Amino acid sequence: MPDDPERGRLAALRAEIDAHNRHYYVENDPLVSDAQYDRLMAELQALESAHPDWVTPDSPTQRVGAAPLARFRPVRHAVRMLSLGNAFEAQDVHSFDERLRGLLIRAGLLAEASGHAEVQGALFDEASRAVEYVAEYKFDGLAVNLRYEGGLLVQAATRGDGVNGEDITANIRTLRSVPLRLVGDAPAVLEARGEVLMAHADFERLNAAQAARGEKLFVNPRNAAAGSLRQLDSRVTAVRPLRFYAYGWGQIEDASGRDFVPRETHAAMLDWLAGFGFVASPGRGLCHGADELLRFYETVGARRAELPFDIDGVVYKVNSLRAQEVLGFVARAPRFAIAHKFPAQEETTRLLDIGVHVGRTGAITPVARLQ
Ligand code: IVH
């Protein structure tokens, strides 16, 4: 009954809540207060309880967590989840870029600085004959694969060993930055890949709440994110403030004959993913050649402490997907990308005292007082 006013209200509420989720988590620009948001959710919940047959899996009420699992089911990834080689020093980045230049020149995808090779545009910077890269943050969280079929989130899995992961769909559904239904016209199968993490401010709030309840404190945001994703009871995950940042993709299939996947560049693919409602690798930039990569590394490194979440380095990826394909893989890592790690954020300090914290349940936690 499309003109039933209650049905209309249901659709309007869902659209409004989804829009608020997007504003809050994707655009970082909330439009309403938490109280207003909660009121909309309560109204939607009431409508759905009155009409249980109107509940659909993509309703915002369906994020709240399901009955606990006995274990995580294994998932075989449709496309293997790779890891990255590491660069630690500037010289490693120069070697990486040199190696890629050599391979791309030989493949006819890049002109030699002095050469007259006929090459396709877009793959390199005309003036400098440099390889074009997308430089991104290396998010310090946990890699996950989100699978959408017909635009609906059907499965979320951890990376595992890259071939097999674990099914954490119930947990991932509770993340408000993860669309339950893709925005707009989606391919039949779309897998978005990225990192789940906890922002600093959310981590501080969570630890304050843990302390107030006399519960164990988390060591750092990565630990808190890992612990939250590993919950067999998704109702626990639901109250942990996790975010998802997309930086890649797995399987993409569409038999409709439409050719709407921007298969030219990595940057265009990230923009395309953003159009479906993901936060796609914030803070990224385009760089040409090793010197620009190193400038990106320095700039990001200098601002690292001001970022709202932890990163442990930056990642450089060849922008042209054709070039990525030609470069291929070695072992478990692509030849077209590399992680440039920041030095570990560790400091030496003096242990002044060790106290004890007695929790609500009587659990005793040693607390170090550091200079
Ligand atoms: S791309 C084909 N991009 O780093 C390359 N990974 O050592 C696949 N990571 O398991 C990874 N930020 O958890 C990529 N912007 C980023 C990343 C990123 C963090 C993590 C990811 C992966 C590990 C690779």
Short mmCIF file of C-alpha atoms and ligand atoms in Angstrom, two decimals:
data_model
loop_
_atom_site.label_atom_id
_atom_site.label_comp_id
_atom_site.label_asym_id
_atom_site.label_seq_id
_atom_site.Cartn_x
_atom_site.Cartn_y
_atom_site.Cartn_z
CA MET A 1 0.00 0.00 0.00
CA PRO A 2 2.27 2.78 -1.20
CA ASP A 3 0.03 5.63 -0.06
CA ASP A 4 -0.41 4.30 3.49
CA PRO A 5 0.79 7.25 5.63
CA GLU A 6 2.55 4.96 8.11
CA ARG A 7 4.48 3.28 5.33
CA GLY A 8 5.40 6.67 3.99
CA ARG A 9 6.60 7.73 7.42
CA LEU A 10 8.65 4.50 7.68
CA ALA A 11 10.43 5.20 4.40
CA ALA A 12 10.99 8.85 5.34
CA LEU A 13 12.45 7.90 8.73
CA ARG A 14 14.83 5.37 7.19
CA ALA A 15 15.99 7.85 4.60
CA GLU A 16 16.46 10.54 7.22
CA ILE A 17 18.40 8.26 9.61
CA ASP A 18 20.60 7.00 6.77
CA ALA A 19 21.28 10.59 5.77
CA HIS A 20 22.23 11.47 9.36
CA ASN A 21 24.54 8.45 9.53
CA ARG A 22 26.20 9.62 6.34
CA HIS A 23 26.53 13.18 7.59
CA TYR A 24 27.98 12.05 10.88
CA TYR A 25 30.32 9.27 9.80
CA VAL A 26 31.06 9.92 6.16
CA GLU A 27 31.00 13.69 5.86
CA ASN A 28 31.96 14.49 9.46
CA ASP A 29 29.26 17.12 9.52
CA PRO A 30 26.38 16.09 11.81
CA LEU A 31 23.11 17.90 11.18
CA VAL A 32 21.23 16.91 14.34
CA SER A 33 22.00 16.29 18.01
CA ASP A 34 22.34 12.76 19.39
CA ALA A 35 19.01 13.25 21.17
CA GLN A 36 17.22 14.15 17.93
CA TYR A 37 18.83 11.15 16.24
CA ASP A 38 17.72 8.86 19.07
CA ARG A 39 14.17 10.18 18.77
CA LEU A 40 14.04 9.30 15.06
CA MET A 41 15.39 5.82 15.80
CA ALA A 42 12.82 5.31 18.58
CA GLU A 43 10.01 6.34 16.25
CA LEU A 44 11.23 3.95 13.56
CA GLN A 45 11.59 1.15 16.10
CA ALA A 46 8.03 1.72 17.32
CA LEU A 47 6.66 1.64 13.76
CA GLU A 48 8.54 -1.57 12.99
CA SER A 49 7.38 -3.26 16.22
CA ALA A 50 3.81 -2.42 15.25
CA HIS A 51 4.44 -3.86 11.75
CA PRO A 52 7.08 -6.61 12.06
CA ASP A 53 6.57 -7.61 8.42
CA TRP A 54 7.80 -4.17 7.35
CA VAL A 55 11.28 -4.79 8.78
CA THR A 56 13.89 -5.19 6.03
CA PRO A 57 17.57 -6.14 6.47
CA ASP A 58 18.74 -2.70 5.34
CA SER A 59 16.67 -0.83 7.93
CA PRO A 60 18.83 1.26 10.32
CA THR A 61 17.20 -0.63 13.21
CA GLN A 62 18.89 -3.80 11.96
CA ARG A 63 22.34 -2.55 12.99
CA VAL A 64 21.77 -3.01 16.69
CA GLY A 65 23.26 -6.48 17.05
CA ALA A 66 21.94 -10.00 16.75
CA ALA A 67 21.97 -13.05 19.04
CA PRO A 68 25.50 -14.18 20.00
CA LEU A 69 27.31 -16.64 17.72
CA ALA A 70 28.95 -19.86 18.91
CA ARG A 71 31.93 -19.17 16.63
CA PHE A 72 32.88 -17.19 13.53
CA ARG A 73 32.23 -19.10 10.33
CA PRO A 74 35.15 -19.40 7.93
CA VAL A 75 34.93 -17.43 4.67
CA ARG A 76 36.92 -18.09 1.53
CA HIS A 77 37.69 -14.77 -0.18
CA ALA A 78 36.51 -14.52 -3.78
CA VAL A 79 39.66 -12.50 -4.52
CA ARG A 80 42.70 -12.99 -2.34
CA MET A 81 43.48 -10.23 0.19
CA LEU A 82 47.10 -9.25 -0.23
CA SER A 83 49.56 -7.57 2.05
CA LEU A 84 52.14 -4.91 1.22
CA GLY A 85 55.90 -4.78 1.03
CA ASN A 86 57.53 -2.21 3.30
CA ALA A 87 59.80 0.76 2.79
CA PHE A 88 61.52 2.23 5.83
CA GLU A 89 63.90 4.76 4.33
CA ALA A 90 63.89 7.32 1.56
CA GLN A 91 66.28 5.11 -0.39
CA ASP A 92 63.70 2.28 -0.38
CA VAL A 93 61.17 4.65 -1.97
CA HIS A 94 63.65 5.74 -4.65
CA SER A 95 64.42 2.07 -5.39
CA PHE A 96 60.71 1.24 -5.57
CA ASP A 97 60.02 4.08 -8.00
CA GLU A 98 63.10 3.28 -10.11
CA ARG A 99 62.13 -0.38 -10.34
CA LEU A 100 58.60 0.51 -11.43
CA ARG A 101 59.82 3.08 -13.95
CA GLY A 102 62.08 0.45 -15.50
CA LEU A 103 59.29 -2.12 -15.70
CA LEU A 104 56.76 0.35 -17.11
CA ILE A 105 59.18 1.70 -19.71
CA ARG A 106 59.89 -1.86 -20.84
CA ALA A 107 56.14 -2.55 -20.98
CA GLY A 108 55.68 0.52 -23.17
CA LEU A 109 53.54 2.26 -20.58
CA LEU A 110 56.00 4.99 -19.70
CA ALA A 111 58.33 7.10 -21.80
CA GLU A 112 62.01 7.30 -21.01
CA ALA A 113 63.00 10.82 -20.04
CA SER A 114 65.07 11.22 -23.21
CA GLY A 115 63.23 8.72 -25.35
CA HIS A 116 60.67 9.16 -28.07
CA ALA A 117 58.51 6.18 -27.16
CA GLU A 118 54.89 6.43 -28.17
CA VAL A 119 52.93 5.89 -24.96
CA GLN A 120 49.40 6.24 -23.77
CA GLY A 121 48.63 9.40 -21.88
CA ALA A 122 47.24 9.47 -18.35
CA LEU A 123 49.72 6.88 -17.17
CA PHE A 124 52.48 9.33 -16.40
CA ASP A 125 53.11 12.95 -15.92
CA GLU A 126 54.04 14.35 -19.37
CA ALA A 127 56.51 16.89 -18.07
CA SER A 128 58.53 14.75 -15.72
CA ARG A 129 57.98 11.30 -17.22
CA ALA A 130 57.31 10.23 -13.67
CA VAL A 131 55.07 7.39 -12.54
CA GLU A 132 51.79 8.66 -11.11
CA TYR A 133 50.85 7.34 -7.67
CA VAL A 134 48.01 7.64 -5.23
CA ALA A 135 49.52 8.20 -1.78
CA GLU A 136 47.27 7.19 1.12
CA TYR A 137 47.36 6.86 4.86
CA LYS A 138 48.26 3.45 6.19
CA PHE A 139 45.35 3.09 8.60
CA ASP A 140 46.31 1.28 11.79
CA GLY A 141 43.27 -0.95 12.19
CA LEU A 142 42.00 -4.24 10.83
CA ALA A 143 41.51 -5.12 7.19
CA VAL A 144 38.03 -6.30 6.20
CA ASN A 145 36.20 -7.25 3.02
CA LEU A 146 32.57 -6.14 2.63
CA ARG A 147 30.53 -8.02 0.05
CA TYR A 148 27.41 -6.51 -1.50
CA GLU A 149 25.05 -8.43 -3.73
CA GLY A 150 22.32 -6.51 -5.50
CA GLY A 151 23.44 -3.48 -3.48
CA LEU A 152 22.84 -5.18 -0.11
CA LEU A 153 25.55 -6.00 2.41
CA VAL A 154 25.56 -9.80 2.52
CA GLN A 155 28.90 -10.63 4.10
CA ALA A 156 31.79 -9.05 5.96
CA ALA A 157 34.99 -10.95 6.58
CA THR A 158 38.34 -10.44 8.25
CA ARG A 159 41.47 -10.74 6.15
CA GLY A 160 42.66 -13.92 7.93
CA ASP A 161 45.57 -15.40 6.00
CA GLY A 162 44.45 -13.60 2.86
CA VAL A 163 42.78 -16.70 1.40
CA ASN A 164 40.41 -17.55 4.24
CA GLY A 165 38.99 -15.11 6.76
CA GLU A 166 36.24 -15.13 9.35
CA ASP A 167 32.64 -14.08 8.90
CA ILE A 168 32.05 -10.98 11.03
CA THR A 169 28.92 -9.77 9.20
CA ALA A 170 26.82 -9.30 12.36
CA ASN A 171 29.55 -7.13 13.90
CA ILE A 172 30.18 -5.05 10.78
CA ARG A 173 26.47 -4.35 10.33
CA THR A 174 26.61 -2.33 13.56
CA LEU A 175 29.08 0.20 12.06
CA ARG A 176 27.18 3.26 10.97
CA SER A 177 29.83 4.20 8.39
CA VAL A 178 29.13 0.91 6.59
CA PRO A 179 26.17 1.24 4.20
CA LEU A 180 23.74 -1.66 4.60
CA ARG A 181 22.49 -0.81 1.12
CA LEU A 182 24.71 0.91 -1.44
CA VAL A 183 23.62 4.35 -2.55
CA GLY A 184 22.50 4.47 -6.19
CA ASP A 185 22.94 2.00 -9.00
CA ALA A 186 25.28 -0.76 -7.78
CA PRO A 187 26.79 -3.69 -9.71
CA ALA A 188 25.44 -7.20 -9.04
CA VAL A 189 28.49 -7.96 -6.87
CA LEU A 190 30.72 -5.37 -5.27
CA GLU A 191 33.35 -6.01 -2.64
CA ALA A 192 34.76 -2.99 -0.84
CA ARG A 193 37.97 -3.41 1.12
CA GLY A 194 39.38 -1.25 3.82
CA GLU A 195 40.24 -0.83 7.43
CA VAL A 196 38.12 -0.81 10.58
CA LEU A 197 39.46 1.45 13.29
CA MET A 198 38.55 3.50 16.32
CA ALA A 199 39.12 7.27 16.34
CA HIS A 200 41.10 8.79 19.22
CA ALA A 201 38.16 10.72 20.69
CA ASP A 202 35.93 7.62 20.57
CA PHE A 203 38.70 5.55 22.17
CA GLU A 204 39.10 8.05 25.04
CA ARG A 205 35.34 8.06 25.65
CA LEU A 206 35.18 4.26 25.57
CA ASN A 207 38.04 3.91 28.06
CA ALA A 208 36.48 6.49 30.38
CA ALA A 209 33.24 4.47 30.31
CA GLN A 210 35.17 1.23 30.88
CA ALA A 211 36.93 2.79 33.90
CA ALA A 212 33.64 4.10 35.31
CA ARG A 213 32.22 0.56 35.15
CA GLY A 214 35.37 -0.89 36.69
CA GLU A 215 36.11 -2.77 33.50
CA LYS A 216 39.38 -3.43 31.75
CA LEU A 217 40.94 -0.53 29.84
CA PHE A 218 42.08 -0.91 26.25
CA VAL A 219 45.77 -0.35 25.55
CA ASN A 220 45.30 1.62 22.33
CA PRO A 221 42.67 2.25 19.63
CA ARG A 222 43.88 -0.63 17.46
CA ASN A 223 43.52 -3.03 20.35
CA ALA A 224 40.07 -1.69 21.15
CA ALA A 225 39.03 -2.08 17.50
CA ALA A 226 40.39 -5.63 17.34
CA GLY A 227 38.70 -6.62 20.59
CA SER A 228 35.42 -5.10 19.41
CA LEU A 229 35.45 -6.93 16.07
CA ARG A 230 36.30 -10.23 17.73
CA GLN A 231 33.08 -10.21 19.78
CA LEU A 232 30.82 -13.19 19.23
CA ASP A 233 28.03 -11.02 20.64
CA SER A 234 27.42 -8.24 18.14
CA ARG A 235 25.45 -6.30 20.75
CA VAL A 236 28.81 -5.58 22.34
CA THR A 237 30.26 -4.43 19.01
CA ALA A 238 27.18 -2.25 18.51
CA VAL A 239 28.17 -0.01 21.43
CA ARG A 240 31.82 0.24 20.34
CA PRO A 241 32.43 3.27 18.11
CA LEU A 242 34.14 1.73 15.07
CA ARG A 243 34.61 3.27 11.65
CA PHE A 244 35.32 1.84 8.21
CA TYR A 245 37.59 3.49 5.63
CA ALA A 246 37.63 1.95 2.16
CA TYR A 247 40.94 1.87 0.26
CA GLY A 248 40.36 -0.88 -2.28
CA TRP A 249 38.05 -3.50 -3.68
CA GLY A 250 37.81 -7.25 -4.29
CA GLN A 251 35.37 -8.92 -6.66
CA ILE A 252 33.25 -6.68 -8.89
CA GLU A 253 30.78 -8.40 -11.22
CA ASP A 254 27.95 -7.23 -13.32
CA ALA A 255 26.39 -9.19 -16.13
CA SER A 256 23.99 -6.46 -17.20
CA GLY A 257 26.33 -5.23 -19.94
CA ARG A 258 26.53 -1.81 -18.36
CA ASP A 259 30.12 -0.62 -18.19
CA PHE A 260 30.02 1.70 -15.26
CA VAL A 261 33.14 0.65 -13.39
CA PRO A 262 35.83 3.33 -13.82
CA ARG A 263 38.61 0.86 -14.49
CA GLU A 264 41.17 3.50 -15.53
CA THR A 265 42.72 4.60 -12.26
CA HIS A 266 42.84 3.75 -8.58
CA ALA A 267 41.81 7.33 -7.74
CA ALA A 268 38.69 7.06 -9.92
CA MET A 269 37.81 3.73 -8.28
CA LEU A 270 38.03 5.33 -4.82
CA ASP A 271 35.77 8.20 -5.95
CA TRP A 272 33.38 5.61 -7.38
CA LEU A 273 33.32 3.74 -4.05
CA ALA A 274 32.67 7.03 -2.23
CA GLY A 275 29.60 7.48 -4.44
CA PHE A 276 28.12 4.29 -2.95
CA GLY A 277 28.33 5.77 0.55
CA PHE A 278 31.79 4.74 1.76
CA VAL A 279 34.41 6.96 3.29
CA ALA A 280 37.13 6.34 0.70
CA SER A 281 40.69 6.77 1.92
CA PRO A 282 40.54 10.29 3.38
CA GLY A 283 43.74 12.33 3.20
CA ARG A 284 44.94 10.78 -0.04
CA GLY A 285 46.88 12.65 -2.70
CA LEU A 286 48.30 12.25 -6.21
CA CYS A 287 52.09 12.16 -6.50
CA HIS A 288 54.49 11.95 -9.41
CA GLY A 289 57.81 10.24 -8.81
CA ALA A 290 59.77 9.47 -5.65
CA ASP A 291 60.39 13.06 -4.55
CA GLU A 292 56.68 13.85 -4.39
CA LEU A 293 56.04 10.57 -2.53
CA LEU A 294 58.65 11.55 0.04
CA ARG A 295 57.14 15.01 0.37
CA PHE A 296 53.75 13.39 1.07
CA TYR A 297 55.40 11.16 3.68
CA GLU A 298 57.03 14.16 5.41
CA THR A 299 53.86 16.28 5.36
CA VAL A 300 51.66 13.49 6.69
CA GLY A 301 54.30 12.50 9.25
CA ALA A 302 54.45 16.07 10.58
CA ARG A 303 50.66 16.13 10.98
CA ARG A 304 50.31 12.62 12.28
CA ALA A 305 49.57 13.64 15.88
CA GLU A 306 46.74 15.95 14.73
CA LEU A 307 44.89 13.23 12.81
CA PRO A 308 41.71 11.95 14.45
CA PHE A 309 42.93 8.31 14.19
CA ASP A 310 46.16 6.31 14.21
CA ILE A 311 48.15 5.67 11.08
CA ASP A 312 51.41 3.74 11.06
CA GLY A 313 52.71 4.97 7.74
CA VAL A 314 51.60 5.83 4.24
CA VAL A 315 50.93 3.61 1.23
CA TYR A 316 51.94 4.40 -2.36
CA LYS A 317 49.94 2.80 -5.19
CA VAL A 318 50.46 3.15 -8.92
CA ASN A 319 47.42 5.07 -10.12
CA SER A 320 46.93 3.48 -13.54
CA LEU A 321 45.09 0.16 -13.22
CA ARG A 322 46.54 -0.96 -16.55
CA ALA A 323 50.02 -0.38 -15.13
CA GLN A 324 49.02 -2.24 -11.93
CA GLU A 325 47.97 -5.20 -14.02
CA VAL A 326 51.22 -5.22 -15.98
CA LEU A 327 53.30 -4.95 -12.79
CA GLY A 328 51.43 -7.80 -11.13
CA PHE A 329 52.38 -9.50 -7.90
CA VAL A 330 55.28 -11.14 -6.15
CA ALA A 331 54.44 -13.71 -3.48
CA ARG A 332 51.67 -12.18 -1.36
CA ALA A 333 52.19 -8.54 -2.22
CA PRO A 334 51.54 -6.43 -5.31
CA ARG A 335 54.56 -5.02 -7.12
CA PHE A 336 52.62 -1.80 -7.79
CA ALA A 337 52.26 -0.70 -4.16
CA ILE A 338 54.38 -0.32 -1.05
CA ALA A 339 53.88 0.77 2.56
CA HIS A 340 56.25 3.42 3.88
CA LYS A 341 56.22 3.00 7.64
CA PHE A 342 56.69 5.71 10.22
CA PRO A 343 59.16 5.00 12.99
CA ALA A 344 57.34 3.32 15.92
CA GLN A 345 55.79 5.88 18.27
CA GLU A 346 57.65 4.83 21.37
CA GLU A 347 59.33 6.90 24.01
CA THR A 348 61.60 5.98 26.88
CA THR A 349 60.39 7.16 30.26
CA ARG A 350 60.84 6.49 33.95
CA LEU A 351 58.54 4.23 35.96
CA LEU A 352 57.68 6.27 39.06
CA ASP A 353 55.32 3.97 40.88
CA ILE A 354 52.99 1.01 40.48
CA GLY A 355 49.55 1.36 42.05
CA VAL A 356 46.55 -0.93 42.02
CA HIS A 357 43.10 -0.24 40.69
CA VAL A 358 40.32 -2.34 42.23
CA GLY A 359 37.43 -2.83 39.82
CA ARG A 360 33.74 -3.11 40.57
CA THR A 361 33.99 -6.90 40.44
CA GLY A 362 37.03 -6.94 42.70
CA ALA A 363 39.43 -7.46 39.81
CA ILE A 364 42.80 -5.91 40.61
CA THR A 365 44.62 -4.08 37.83
CA PRO A 366 48.16 -2.79 38.30
CA VAL A 367 48.53 0.81 37.11
CA ALA A 368 51.93 2.24 36.19
CA ARG A 369 52.70 5.90 36.94
CA LEU A 370 55.11 7.12 34.28
CA GLN A 371 57.11 10.32 34.25
S1 IVH B 1 46.18 -1.72 0.24
C1 IVH B 1 46.89 -4.81 -2.61
N1 IVH B 1 45.88 0.57 1.50
O1 IVH B 1 48.06 -2.67 5.39
C2 IVH B 1 47.20 -4.04 -1.41
N2 IVH B 1 46.35 -1.38 2.80
O2 IVH B 1 50.32 -4.71 4.77
C3 IVH B 1 46.27 -4.31 -0.29
N3 IVH B 1 46.42 -0.96 5.20
O3 IVH B 1 46.39 -5.74 5.31
C4 IVH B 1 46.34 -3.36 0.82
N4 IVH B 1 45.96 1.20 5.13
O4 IVH B 1 45.30 -3.85 6.58
C5 IVH B 1 46.14 -0.76 1.63
N5 IVH B 1 45.57 2.65 2.47
C6 IVH B 1 45.81 1.35 2.60
C7 IVH B 1 46.00 0.73 3.85
C8 IVH B 1 46.28 -0.64 3.90
C9 IVH B 1 46.21 0.16 5.92
C10 IVH B 1 46.79 -2.27 5.78
C11 IVH B 1 45.88 -3.40 5.39
C12 IVH B 1 46.74 -4.47 4.83
C13 IVH B 1 48.10 -4.08 5.28
C14 IVH B 1 49.10 -4.46 4.22
#
